[in-house]
Amino acid sequence: MPLMDNLTAQRDEVDYVSGRTRVYGIVGDPIEQVRSPEMISAEFASRGLDALMIPIHVLPADFDGCVAQLKRVQNLDGLVFTIPYKRAAVALADDIGADACAIGAINALARRPHGRWAADIFDGMGCVEAFRRRGYAIAGQRLMLIGAGGAGAAIAVAMAHEHPRSMRLHDVDPKRATDVAAIVRSADSSIDVSVGEPLTTGIDILLNASPVGMLTDPRTPVDVSAMAADVIVFDAIVKPEPTKLLALAQARGCRTVSGREMMRGQISKIVDFFSGSGSPVE
Amino acid sequence: MPLMDNLTAQRDEVDYVSGRTRVYGIVGDPIEQVRSPEMISAEFASRGLDALMIPIHVLPADFDGCVAQLKRVQNLDGLVFTIPYKRAAVALADDIGADACAIGAINALARRPHGRWAADIFDGMGCVEAFRRRGYAIAGQRLMLIGAGGAGAAIAVAMAHEHPRSMRLHDVDPKRATDVAAIVRSADSSIDVSVGEPLTTGIDILLNASPVGMLTDPRTPVDVSAMAADVIVFDAIVKPEPTKLLALAQARGCRTVSGREMMRGQISKIVDFFSGSGSPVE
């Protein structure tokens, strides 16, 4: 086990977990890069809730069997899903929020009364909230979004609700980009939606929601050597921090928004959802 | 979720859990009364290990399916088992310590290299260690043990290794008491072993390892109104603290040893086992 610099050393008992603690988990593969355990646990603590979020590393072959049984743990009240499980997790829910239903992906699942489980996706609203906190407008802007998986689709729909002028979508799987384009058009038919290779010119905002650049992956999702300094660049990846994409953008003088800011933007909304408030399907 | 008085309030991130934290759990039904989460987590922290023990409340009908899947969680490295699962958990292990094997019960299961899981039982050595720390001799004493389930059997065997003069065993299920008596005789044939109703006279040490008196159960496992003040009374139950048995014994002037002291006695041995040292089956 790795070493930890911990102020709780030498105490007989810790104060952050007991037999009464309600347990939440974040399920993903890989898991080491996630930020939800420390950030959502801090939000629980700041609200005076005796609850904890732990990392749960589940391999793809084990996902269906393992998560079905995690729901049987009586003091486990909710799960967050990250790469690569946001789509597969839909099958675990009894009630699903409208955007999550359109996207076909969730990132939070909460225990409700009478054995039901409610689900929704918060990545998109976290991203929009991060732009709002920075004071960066989305309305009327030209967006380039790379990655149309669960997180990418959620970001596309949440951005669409903010009325950008145009949105271009790219994914290594063209069908995923085309599917998300159709969802964006349904959300706001006035947006000029297109699908194709990533562009770094003729855009105002570049958004990465692909896994390219995560952890030790040395790549960037697009070549930014011709990108203008007035483009705002967002990366949904939370580790490394900054990602290579954001570091290169900053070196070019661009304003950036980080995956950690998106996380902060959705933390309180997820904890509201876990607490039974703020759910569109309540 | 219940409220918690927590010093970590108002921080953006907590320091006691992250995506890199190794997870351990205690599995039981009920779960609220367990002390392992705060005590074993404190032992991890005091050793500088980035690891946490959480409560895992599993219902009997879910036990087999749920725990098999918990072993598939890649960052879950060990489980502790409490009432009523110490016997059922044996089926989860690949390698079992000798006393646990004789007893047919385990209370700790640890992930080992190459997909193997090692198991052992630590309740008994925790109880012996608690007596040792108090300076109360076991050798040559007359023992009355109530409860011959997983914990009771472990305490019986560990006490037998300390060479008491006699040991009387009682369980609501007479066969369980008879089975444990045979194990004690195998461990040390010089001990005068008997099975029957609980006695509080003609004994030096009274040990409760039954669940009678746990949480809101208002009963005591035996009527102590005729017990002499020089009897030492031990109760394996950790909540309430003190149990009714220990409170009545103290009122009679008896010396007592608590379930929490047994817990303390086994914590470091369990963490040694989880860390890969101290296992008889390594």
Coordinates of C-alpha atoms in Angstrom, one line a residue:
Chain A
M1 CA 0.0 0.0 0.0
P2 CA 1.3 3.5 -0.8
L3 CA 2.4 5.8 2.0
M4 CA 0.3 8.8 3.0
D5 CA 1.2 12.0 4.8
N6 CA -1.7 12.0 7.2
L7 CA -2.4 14.2 10.2
T8 CA -4.6 11.5 11.8
A9 CA -1.6 9.4 12.6
Q10 CA -1.2 8.2 16.2
R11 CA -4.9 8.4 17.1
D12 CA -6.7 5.4 18.4
E13 CA -9.9 6.1 16.3
V14 CA -10.5 8.3 13.3
D15 CA -13.6 10.5 13.1
Y16 CA -14.4 10.2 9.4
V17 CA -15.8 6.7 9.3
S18 CA -17.8 4.4 11.7
G19 CA -20.3 1.7 11.6
R20 CA -23.0 4.3 11.0
T21 CA -21.4 6.0 8.0
R22 CA -23.4 5.9 4.8
V23 CA -21.2 4.7 1.9
Y24 CA -21.1 6.1 -1.7
G25 CA -18.7 4.9 -4.4
I26 CA -17.3 6.0 -7.7
V27 CA -17.0 3.1 -10.2
G28 CA -14.5 3.3 -13.0
D29 CA -11.6 1.7 -14.9
P30 CA -8.9 3.0 -14.3
I31 CA -9.8 4.6 -10.9
E32 CA -6.6 6.3 -9.5
Q33 CA -7.2 9.6 -11.4
V34 CA -10.7 10.3 -10.0
R35 CA -11.3 13.3 -7.8
S36 CA -14.8 12.5 -6.5
P37 CA -13.7 10.7 -3.4
E38 CA -11.9 13.7 -1.8
M39 CA -14.2 16.3 -3.3
I40 CA -17.6 14.7 -2.7
S41 CA -16.5 13.4 0.8
A42 CA -15.6 17.1 1.5
E43 CA -19.1 18.2 0.4
F44 CA -20.7 15.6 2.6
A45 CA -18.6 16.8 5.5
S46 CA -19.3 20.5 4.9
R47 CA -23.0 19.7 5.1
G48 CA -22.5 17.7 8.3
L49 CA -23.4 14.4 6.7
D50 CA -21.9 11.2 8.1
A51 CA -21.1 9.8 4.6
L52 CA -18.0 9.0 2.5
M53 CA -17.3 8.4 -1.1
I54 CA -14.8 5.6 -1.9
P55 CA -13.1 4.6 -5.2
I56 CA -14.4 1.3 -6.6
H57 CA -12.2 -0.1 -9.3
V58 CA -14.2 -2.6 -11.4
L59 CA -12.9 -4.3 -14.6
P60 CA -15.3 -4.3 -17.7
A61 CA -15.8 -8.1 -17.5
D62 CA -17.0 -7.7 -13.9
F63 CA -19.2 -4.6 -14.3
D64 CA -22.7 -6.1 -14.6
G65 CA -22.3 -8.7 -11.9
C66 CA -20.4 -6.5 -9.5
V67 CA -22.5 -3.4 -9.6
A68 CA -25.7 -5.3 -9.3
Q69 CA -24.4 -6.7 -6.0
L70 CA -23.1 -3.4 -4.8
K71 CA -26.7 -2.2 -4.9
R72 CA -27.5 -5.0 -2.4
V73 CA -25.2 -3.4 0.2
Q74 CA -27.7 -1.9 2.6
N75 CA -25.6 1.1 3.7
L76 CA -24.5 2.0 0.2
D77 CA -26.8 4.8 -0.9
G78 CA -25.3 5.9 -4.2
L79 CA -22.8 5.5 -7.0
V80 CA -21.0 7.8 -9.4
F81 CA -19.9 6.3 -12.7
T82 CA -16.9 7.4 -14.7
I83 CA -15.0 6.1 -17.8
P84 CA -15.9 3.6 -19.3
Y85 CA -19.3 3.0 -17.5
K86 CA -21.5 6.0 -18.1
R87 CA -23.6 4.2 -20.8
A88 CA -23.6 0.7 -19.2
A89 CA -24.8 2.2 -15.9
V90 CA -28.2 3.2 -17.5
A91 CA -29.4 -0.4 -17.1
L92 CA -29.1 0.0 -13.3
A93 CA -31.6 2.8 -12.9
D94 CA -35.4 2.7 -12.4
D95 CA -36.0 6.4 -13.0
I96 CA -33.8 8.6 -15.3
G97 CA -33.6 12.3 -15.9
A98 CA -34.6 13.7 -19.3
D99 CA -31.2 14.7 -20.6
A100 CA -29.6 11.5 -19.4
C101 CA -32.4 9.5 -21.1
A102 CA -31.8 11.4 -24.4
I103 CA -28.0 10.8 -24.1
G104 CA -28.3 7.2 -23.0
A105 CA -25.7 7.8 -20.2
I106 CA -25.7 8.5 -16.5
N107 CA -23.1 9.5 -14.0
A108 CA -25.0 9.3 -10.7
L109 CA -27.3 6.6 -9.3
A110 CA -29.1 7.2 -6.0
R111 CA -31.0 4.9 -3.7
R112 CA -34.6 6.0 -3.2
P113 CA -37.5 4.7 -1.0
H114 CA -39.2 1.5 -1.8
G115 CA -36.2 -0.1 -3.5
R116 CA -36.0 2.2 -6.5
W117 CA -32.8 3.8 -7.9
A118 CA -32.8 7.2 -9.6
A119 CA -30.2 8.3 -12.1
D120 CA -29.1 11.4 -13.9
I121 CA -26.0 12.9 -15.6
F122 CA -24.2 15.9 -14.1
D123 CA -21.1 16.3 -16.2
G124 CA -22.7 18.7 -18.7
M125 CA -24.2 21.0 -16.0
G126 CA -20.8 20.9 -14.2
C127 CA -19.1 22.1 -17.4
V128 CA -21.6 24.9 -17.9
E129 CA -21.3 25.9 -14.3
A130 CA -17.5 26.1 -14.6
F131 CA -17.8 28.5 -17.6
R132 CA -20.4 30.6 -15.7
R133 CA -18.1 30.9 -12.6
R134 CA -15.3 32.1 -14.9
G135 CA -17.6 34.6 -16.6
Y136 CA -17.1 33.0 -20.1
A137 CA -20.2 33.3 -22.3
I138 CA -21.5 30.3 -24.2
A139 CA -24.5 32.0 -26.0
G140 CA -23.7 32.9 -29.5
Q141 CA -20.3 31.2 -29.5
R142 CA -18.8 28.6 -32.0
L143 CA -18.0 25.3 -30.2
M144 CA -15.8 22.4 -31.2
L145 CA -16.4 19.3 -29.0
I146 CA -14.1 16.3 -29.2
G147 CA -15.4 13.1 -27.7
A148 CA -19.1 12.0 -27.9
G149 CA -19.1 9.3 -25.2
G150 CA -21.1 9.7 -22.0
A151 CA -19.4 12.8 -20.8
G152 CA -19.2 14.3 -24.2
A153 CA -22.9 13.8 -24.9
A154 CA -23.8 15.3 -21.6
I155 CA -21.6 18.4 -22.2
A156 CA -23.1 18.8 -25.7
V157 CA -26.7 18.8 -24.4
A158 CA -25.9 21.1 -21.5
M159 CA -24.1 23.5 -23.8
A160 CA -27.0 23.3 -26.3
H161 CA -29.3 24.6 -23.5
E162 CA -27.1 27.7 -23.4
H163 CA -27.8 28.5 -27.1
P164 CA -24.3 28.6 -28.8
R165 CA -24.3 29.7 -32.4
S166 CA -22.7 26.5 -33.7
M167 CA -21.4 23.2 -32.5
R168 CA -19.1 20.8 -34.4
L169 CA -18.7 17.3 -33.0
H170 CA -15.9 14.8 -33.4
D171 CA -15.5 11.3 -32.1
V172 CA -13.2 8.4 -33.2
D173 CA -16.6 6.6 -33.7
P174 CA -18.4 8.7 -36.3
K175 CA -21.8 7.2 -35.4
R176 CA -21.5 8.4 -31.8
A177 CA -20.9 12.0 -33.1
T178 CA -23.8 11.8 -35.4
D179 CA -26.1 10.5 -32.7
V180 CA -25.1 13.3 -30.3
A181 CA -25.6 15.8 -33.2
A182 CA -29.2 14.6 -33.5
I183 CA -29.8 15.1 -29.7
V184 CA -28.3 18.6 -29.8
R185 CA -30.6 19.5 -32.7
S186 CA -33.6 18.2 -30.7
A187 CA -32.6 20.4 -27.7
D188 CA -32.2 23.6 -29.8
S189 CA -33.0 23.5 -33.6
S190 CA -31.4 27.0 -34.1
I191 CA -27.9 25.7 -33.4
D192 CA -25.7 25.1 -36.6
V193 CA -24.6 21.5 -35.8
S194 CA -22.0 19.6 -37.8
V195 CA -19.9 16.4 -37.5
G196 CA -16.3 16.0 -38.7
E197 CA -12.6 16.2 -38.0
P198 CA -11.6 18.4 -35.1
L199 CA -11.0 22.1 -36.1
T200 CA -8.9 24.7 -34.1
T201 CA -9.7 27.6 -36.4
G202 CA -13.1 29.3 -36.9
I203 CA -14.1 28.4 -33.4
D204 CA -14.5 30.3 -30.1
I205 CA -14.5 27.4 -27.6
L206 CA -12.6 24.0 -27.9
L207 CA -13.9 21.3 -25.6
N208 CA -12.2 17.9 -25.0
A209 CA -14.4 15.2 -23.6
S210 CA -12.4 12.3 -25.0
P211 CA -10.0 10.2 -22.8
V212 CA -7.0 11.3 -25.0
G213 CA -4.4 12.7 -22.6
M214 CA -5.5 11.0 -19.4
L215 CA -2.9 9.9 -16.8
T216 CA 0.3 8.9 -18.7
D217 CA -1.2 9.2 -22.2
P218 CA 1.2 11.7 -23.8
R219 CA -1.1 12.7 -26.7
T220 CA -3.4 15.7 -27.2
P221 CA -6.8 15.2 -28.8
V222 CA -6.1 17.7 -31.5
D223 CA -3.0 19.6 -32.9
V224 CA -3.3 23.1 -31.4
S225 CA -0.2 24.6 -33.1
A226 CA -2.4 26.8 -35.4
M227 CA -5.0 27.8 -32.8
A228 CA -5.6 31.5 -32.1
A229 CA -5.0 32.9 -28.6
D230 CA -8.6 34.0 -28.2
V231 CA -10.0 30.4 -28.2
I232 CA -11.2 29.2 -24.8
V233 CA -10.0 25.6 -24.2
F234 CA -11.7 23.2 -21.8
D235 CA -10.6 19.7 -20.9
A236 CA -12.8 17.3 -19.0
I237 CA -9.8 15.2 -17.9
V238 CA -8.9 15.7 -14.2
K239 CA -5.5 14.1 -14.1
P240 CA -2.8 15.1 -15.0
E241 CA -3.4 18.6 -14.0
P242 CA -3.0 20.5 -16.2
T243 CA -3.4 18.1 -19.2
K244 CA -1.0 18.5 -22.1
L245 CA -3.8 20.1 -24.1
L246 CA -4.4 22.8 -21.4
A247 CA -0.7 23.4 -20.9
L248 CA -0.2 23.9 -24.7
A249 CA -3.2 26.2 -24.8
Q250 CA -2.0 28.3 -21.9
A251 CA 1.4 28.5 -23.6
R252 CA -0.4 30.0 -26.6
G253 CA -2.1 32.6 -24.4
C254 CA -5.5 30.9 -24.4
R255 CA -7.9 31.1 -21.5
T256 CA -8.6 27.6 -20.1
V257 CA -11.2 25.7 -18.0
S258 CA -10.1 22.5 -16.2
G259 CA -11.7 19.2 -15.5
R260 CA -11.4 20.0 -11.8
E261 CA -13.5 23.2 -12.3
M262 CA -16.1 21.0 -14.0
M263 CA -16.0 18.7 -11.0
R264 CA -16.5 21.6 -8.6
G265 CA -19.4 22.7 -10.7
Q266 CA -21.2 19.4 -10.4
I267 CA -20.3 18.4 -6.8
S268 CA -23.0 20.2 -5.0
K269 CA -25.6 19.2 -7.6
I270 CA -24.6 15.5 -7.2
V271 CA -24.8 15.7 -3.4
D272 CA -28.2 17.4 -3.7
F273 CA -29.3 14.5 -5.9
F274 CA -27.9 11.9 -3.4
S275 CA -29.7 13.7 -0.6
G276 CA -33.0 13.4 -2.4
S277 CA -33.3 17.0 -3.5
G278 CA -32.6 18.4 -6.9
S279 CA -33.6 15.3 -8.9
P280 CA -35.7 15.9 -12.0
V281 CA -37.2 12.4 -11.4
E282 CA -38.2 12.8 -7.8
Chain B
M1 CA -28.2 10.7 6.4
P2 CA -27.3 11.3 10.1
L3 CA -25.6 14.5 11.1
M4 CA -21.9 14.4 12.1
D5 CA -19.7 16.8 14.2
N6 CA -16.8 17.0 11.8
L7 CA -13.7 19.1 11.9
T8 CA -13.2 18.7 8.2
A9 CA -16.2 20.9 7.4
Q10 CA -15.7 23.7 4.9
R11 CA -12.7 22.2 3.1
D12 CA -12.8 21.7 -0.6
E13 CA -11.1 18.3 -0.4
V14 CA -10.6 15.8 2.4
D15 CA -7.2 14.1 3.0
Y16 CA -8.4 10.7 4.1
V17 CA -9.7 9.3 0.8
S18 CA -8.7 9.6 -2.9
G19 CA -8.7 7.6 -6.1
R20 CA -5.5 5.9 -4.9
T21 CA -6.9 4.8 -1.5
R22 CA -7.0 1.0 -0.9
V23 CA -10.3 -0.1 0.4
Y24 CA -11.1 -2.6 3.2
G25 CA -14.6 -3.5 4.6
I26 CA -16.2 -5.1 7.5
V27 CA -19.2 -7.2 6.5
G28 CA -22.0 -7.9 9.0
D29 CA -25.7 -7.7 9.8
P30 CA -26.4 -5.5 11.7
I31 CA -23.5 -3.1 11.0
E32 CA -24.0 0.1 13.0
Q33 CA -22.4 -1.3 16.2
V34 CA -19.1 -2.3 14.7
R35 CA -15.9 -0.5 15.8
S36 CA -13.5 -1.7 13.1
P37 CA -14.0 1.2 10.7
E38 CA -12.7 3.9 13.0
M39 CA -10.2 1.6 14.8
I40 CA -8.6 -0.2 11.8
S41 CA -8.7 3.0 9.7
A42 CA -6.7 4.7 12.6
E43 CA -4.2 1.8 12.6
F44 CA -3.8 2.2 8.8
A45 CA -3.2 6.0 9.3
S46 CA -0.8 5.5 12.1
R47 CA 1.3 3.3 9.8
G48 CA 1.2 5.9 7.0
L49 CA -0.9 3.6 4.8
D50 CA -3.4 5.2 2.3
A51 CA -6.2 2.8 3.2
L52 CA -9.6 2.9 4.8
M53 CA -12.0 0.4 6.3
I54 CA -15.7 1.0 5.6
P55 CA -18.9 -0.7 7.0
I56 CA -20.6 -3.0 4.6
H57 CA -24.1 -4.0 5.6
V58 CA -25.1 -7.2 3.8
L59 CA -28.3 -9.2 4.5
P60 CA -28.0 -13.0 4.9
A61 CA -29.9 -13.7 1.6
D62 CA -27.4 -11.6 -0.3
F63 CA -24.2 -12.8 1.4
D64 CA -22.9 -15.4 -1.0
G65 CA -23.6 -13.3 -4.2
C66 CA -22.5 -10.0 -2.8
V67 CA -19.2 -11.0 -1.2
A68 CA -18.1 -13.0 -4.2
Q69 CA -18.5 -9.8 -6.2
L70 CA -16.8 -7.6 -3.6
K71 CA -13.7 -9.7 -4.1
R72 CA -13.8 -8.6 -7.8
V73 CA -13.4 -4.9 -6.8
Q74 CA -9.7 -4.4 -7.8
N75 CA -8.8 -1.9 -5.1
L76 CA -10.5 -3.8 -2.3
D77 CA -7.7 -5.7 -0.5
G78 CA -9.4 -7.2 2.5
L79 CA -12.6 -7.9 4.5
V80 CA -13.4 -8.4 8.1
F81 CA -16.4 -10.5 9.0
T82 CA -18.6 -10.1 12.0
I83 CA -21.9 -11.6 13.2
P84 CA -23.5 -13.6 11.6
Y85 CA -20.9 -14.3 8.9
K86 CA -17.7 -15.7 10.5
R87 CA -18.6 -19.3 9.5
A88 CA -20.1 -18.6 6.1
A89 CA -16.9 -16.6 5.1
V90 CA -14.7 -19.7 5.3
A91 CA -15.9 -20.6 1.8
L92 CA -14.3 -17.4 0.4
A93 CA -10.7 -18.3 1.3
D94 CA -8.0 -20.2 -0.6
D95 CA -5.6 -20.5 2.4
I96 CA -6.8 -20.7 6.1
G97 CA -4.8 -20.5 9.4
A98 CA -4.7 -23.6 11.5
D99 CA -6.9 -22.4 14.4
A100 CA -9.5 -20.9 12.0
C101 CA -9.5 -24.2 10.1
A102 CA -10.2 -26.2 13.3
I103 CA -12.9 -23.8 14.3
G104 CA -14.5 -23.5 10.9
A105 CA -14.7 -19.7 11.1
I106 CA -12.7 -16.7 10.0
N107 CA -12.9 -13.0 10.7
A108 CA -10.3 -11.6 8.2
L109 CA -9.8 -12.3 4.5
A110 CA -6.8 -10.7 2.7
R111 CA -6.0 -10.4 -1.0
R112 CA -2.7 -12.1 -1.8
P113 CA -0.6 -12.3 -5.1
H114 CA -1.8 -14.4 -8.0
G115 CA -5.5 -14.0 -7.2
R116 CA -5.4 -16.0 -3.9
W117 CA -7.2 -14.9 -0.7
A118 CA -5.8 -15.8 2.8
A119 CA -8.0 -16.0 5.9
D120 CA -7.6 -16.3 9.7
I121 CA -9.5 -15.6 12.9
F122 CA -8.2 -13.0 15.3
D123 CA -11.0 -12.6 17.9
G124 CA -9.4 -15.2 20.2
M125 CA -5.9 -13.7 20.2
G126 CA -7.5 -10.2 20.7
C127 CA -9.2 -11.5 23.8
V128 CA -6.0 -13.1 25.2
E129 CA -4.1 -9.9 24.4
A130 CA -6.7 -7.8 26.3
F131 CA -6.2 -10.0 29.4
R132 CA -2.4 -9.8 29.0
R133 CA -2.5 -6.0 28.8
R134 CA -4.6 -5.9 32.0
G135 CA -2.2 -8.3 33.8
Y136 CA -5.0 -10.9 34.4
A137 CA -3.6 -14.5 34.3
I138 CA -5.4 -17.2 32.4
A139 CA -3.1 -20.1 33.2
G140 CA -4.6 -22.3 35.9
Q141 CA -7.9 -20.5 36.0
R142 CA -11.5 -21.9 35.8
L143 CA -13.3 -20.5 32.8
M144 CA -17.0 -20.3 31.9
L145 CA -17.6 -19.4 28.2
I146 CA -21.1 -18.5 26.9
G147 CA -21.5 -18.6 23.1
A148 CA -19.8 -21.1 20.8
G149 CA -20.3 -19.4 17.5
G150 CA -17.4 -18.1 15.4
A151 CA -16.1 -15.6 18.0
G152 CA -16.8 -18.0 20.9
A153 CA -14.9 -20.8 19.3
A154 CA -12.0 -18.6 18.5
I155 CA -11.8 -17.3 22.1
A156 CA -12.0 -20.9 23.4
V157 CA -9.1 -22.1 21.3
A158 CA -6.9 -19.0 22.0
M159 CA -7.7 -19.4 25.8
A160 CA -6.8 -23.1 25.5
H161 CA -3.4 -22.2 24.3
E162 CA -2.9 -20.3 27.6
H163 CA -3.5 -23.5 29.7
P164 CA -6.5 -22.7 32.0
R165 CA -7.3 -25.4 34.6
S166 CA -10.9 -25.9 33.3
M167 CA -13.3 -24.6 30.6
R168 CA -17.1 -25.0 30.7
L169 CA -18.9 -24.2 27.5
H170 CA -22.5 -23.2 26.9
D171 CA -24.4 -22.4 23.7
V172 CA -28.2 -22.2 22.9
D173 CA -27.3 -24.9 20.4
P174 CA -25.7 -27.7 22.5
K175 CA -24.1 -29.3 19.4
R176 CA -22.0 -26.1 18.8
A177 CA -20.8 -26.2 22.4
T178 CA -19.9 -29.9 22.1
D179 CA -18.0 -29.3 18.9
V180 CA -16.0 -26.5 20.4
A181 CA -15.3 -28.7 23.5
A182 CA -13.7 -31.3 21.2
I183 CA -11.5 -28.6 19.6
V184 CA -10.4 -27.3 23.0
R185 CA -9.4 -30.9 24.1
S186 CA -7.4 -31.3 20.9
A187 CA -5.6 -28.0 21.6
D188 CA -4.7 -29.0 25.2
S189 CA -5.8 -32.4 26.6
S190 CA -4.9 -31.4 30.1
I191 CA -7.8 -28.9 30.4
D192 CA -10.9 -30.1 32.2
V193 CA -13.5 -29.4 29.5
S194 CA -17.3 -29.6 30.1
V195 CA -20.5 -28.6 28.4
G196 CA -23.7 -27.4 30.1
E197 CA -25.8 -24.5 31.5
P198 CA -23.9 -21.3 32.4
L199 CA -22.5 -21.2 35.9
T200 CA -21.4 -18.1 37.9
T201 CA -20.1 -19.9 40.9
G202 CA -17.0 -22.1 41.1
I203 CA -15.4 -20.1 38.3
D204 CA -12.6 -17.5 38.0
I205 CA -13.4 -16.0 34.6
L206 CA -16.8 -15.5 32.9
L207 CA -16.6 -14.9 29.2
N208 CA -19.6 -13.8 27.0
A209 CA -19.2 -14.5 23.3
S210 CA -22.9 -14.7 22.5
P211 CA -24.9 -11.9 20.9
V212 CA -27.1 -11.6 24.0
G213 CA -27.0 -7.9 25.1
M214 CA -26.0 -6.4 21.8
L215 CA -27.3 -2.9 20.9
T216 CA -30.8 -2.6 22.3
D217 CA -31.1 -6.2 23.5
P218 CA -31.9 -5.6 27.3
R219 CA -31.0 -9.1 28.4
T220 CA -27.8 -10.5 30.0
P221 CA -26.5 -13.9 28.9
V222 CA -26.6 -15.3 32.5
D223 CA -28.0 -14.2 35.8
V224 CA -25.1 -12.7 37.8
S225 CA -26.9 -12.1 41.0
A226 CA -25.1 -14.9 42.8
M227 CA -21.6 -14.2 41.3
A228 CA -18.7 -13.6 43.6
A229 CA -16.8 -10.2 43.4
D230 CA -13.5 -12.0 42.5
V231 CA -14.7 -13.3 39.2
I232 CA -13.2 -11.5 36.1
V233 CA -16.0 -10.8 33.5
F234 CA -15.3 -10.4 29.8
D235 CA -17.9 -9.4 27.2
A236 CA -17.1 -9.6 23.4
I237 CA -19.9 -7.2 22.6
V238 CA -18.6 -3.7 21.6
K239 CA -21.9 -1.8 21.8
P240 CA -23.5 -0.7 24.1
E241 CA -20.4 0.2 26.1
P242 CA -20.5 -1.1 28.8
T243 CA -22.9 -3.9 28.2
K244 CA -25.5 -4.6 30.8
L245 CA -23.5 -7.7 31.8
L246 CA -20.3 -5.6 32.4
A247 CA -22.3 -2.9 34.2
L248 CA -23.9 -5.4 36.6
A249 CA -20.5 -7.1 37.1
Q250 CA -18.8 -3.8 37.9
A251 CA -21.7 -3.0 40.4
R252 CA -20.8 -6.3 42.1
G253 CA -17.2 -5.2 42.4
C254 CA -15.9 -7.5 39.7
R255 CA -13.0 -6.7 37.4
T256 CA -14.1 -6.5 33.8
V257 CA -12.6 -6.7 30.3
S258 CA -14.5 -5.1 27.4
G259 CA -15.2 -5.9 23.8
R260 CA -13.3 -2.7 22.9
E261 CA -10.2 -4.0 24.6
M262 CA -10.5 -7.3 22.6
M263 CA -10.8 -5.1 19.5
R264 CA -7.7 -3.2 20.4
G265 CA -5.8 -6.4 21.1
Q266 CA -6.5 -7.7 17.6
I267 CA -6.3 -4.5 15.5
S268 CA -2.5 -4.5 14.9
K269 CA -2.5 -8.3 14.3
I270 CA -5.3 -7.8 11.6
V271 CA -3.4 -4.9 9.9
D272 CA -0.2 -7.0 10.0
F273 CA -2.2 -9.8 8.2
F274 CA -3.7 -7.4 5.6
S275 CA -0.2 -6.0 5.0
G276 CA 1.1 -9.5 4.2
S277 CA 3.0 -10.0 7.4
G278 CA 2.0 -12.1 10.4
S279 CA -0.1 -14.7 8.5
P280 CA 0.4 -18.3 9.4
V281 CA -0.5 -19.2 5.8
E282 CA 1.9 -16.9 4.1

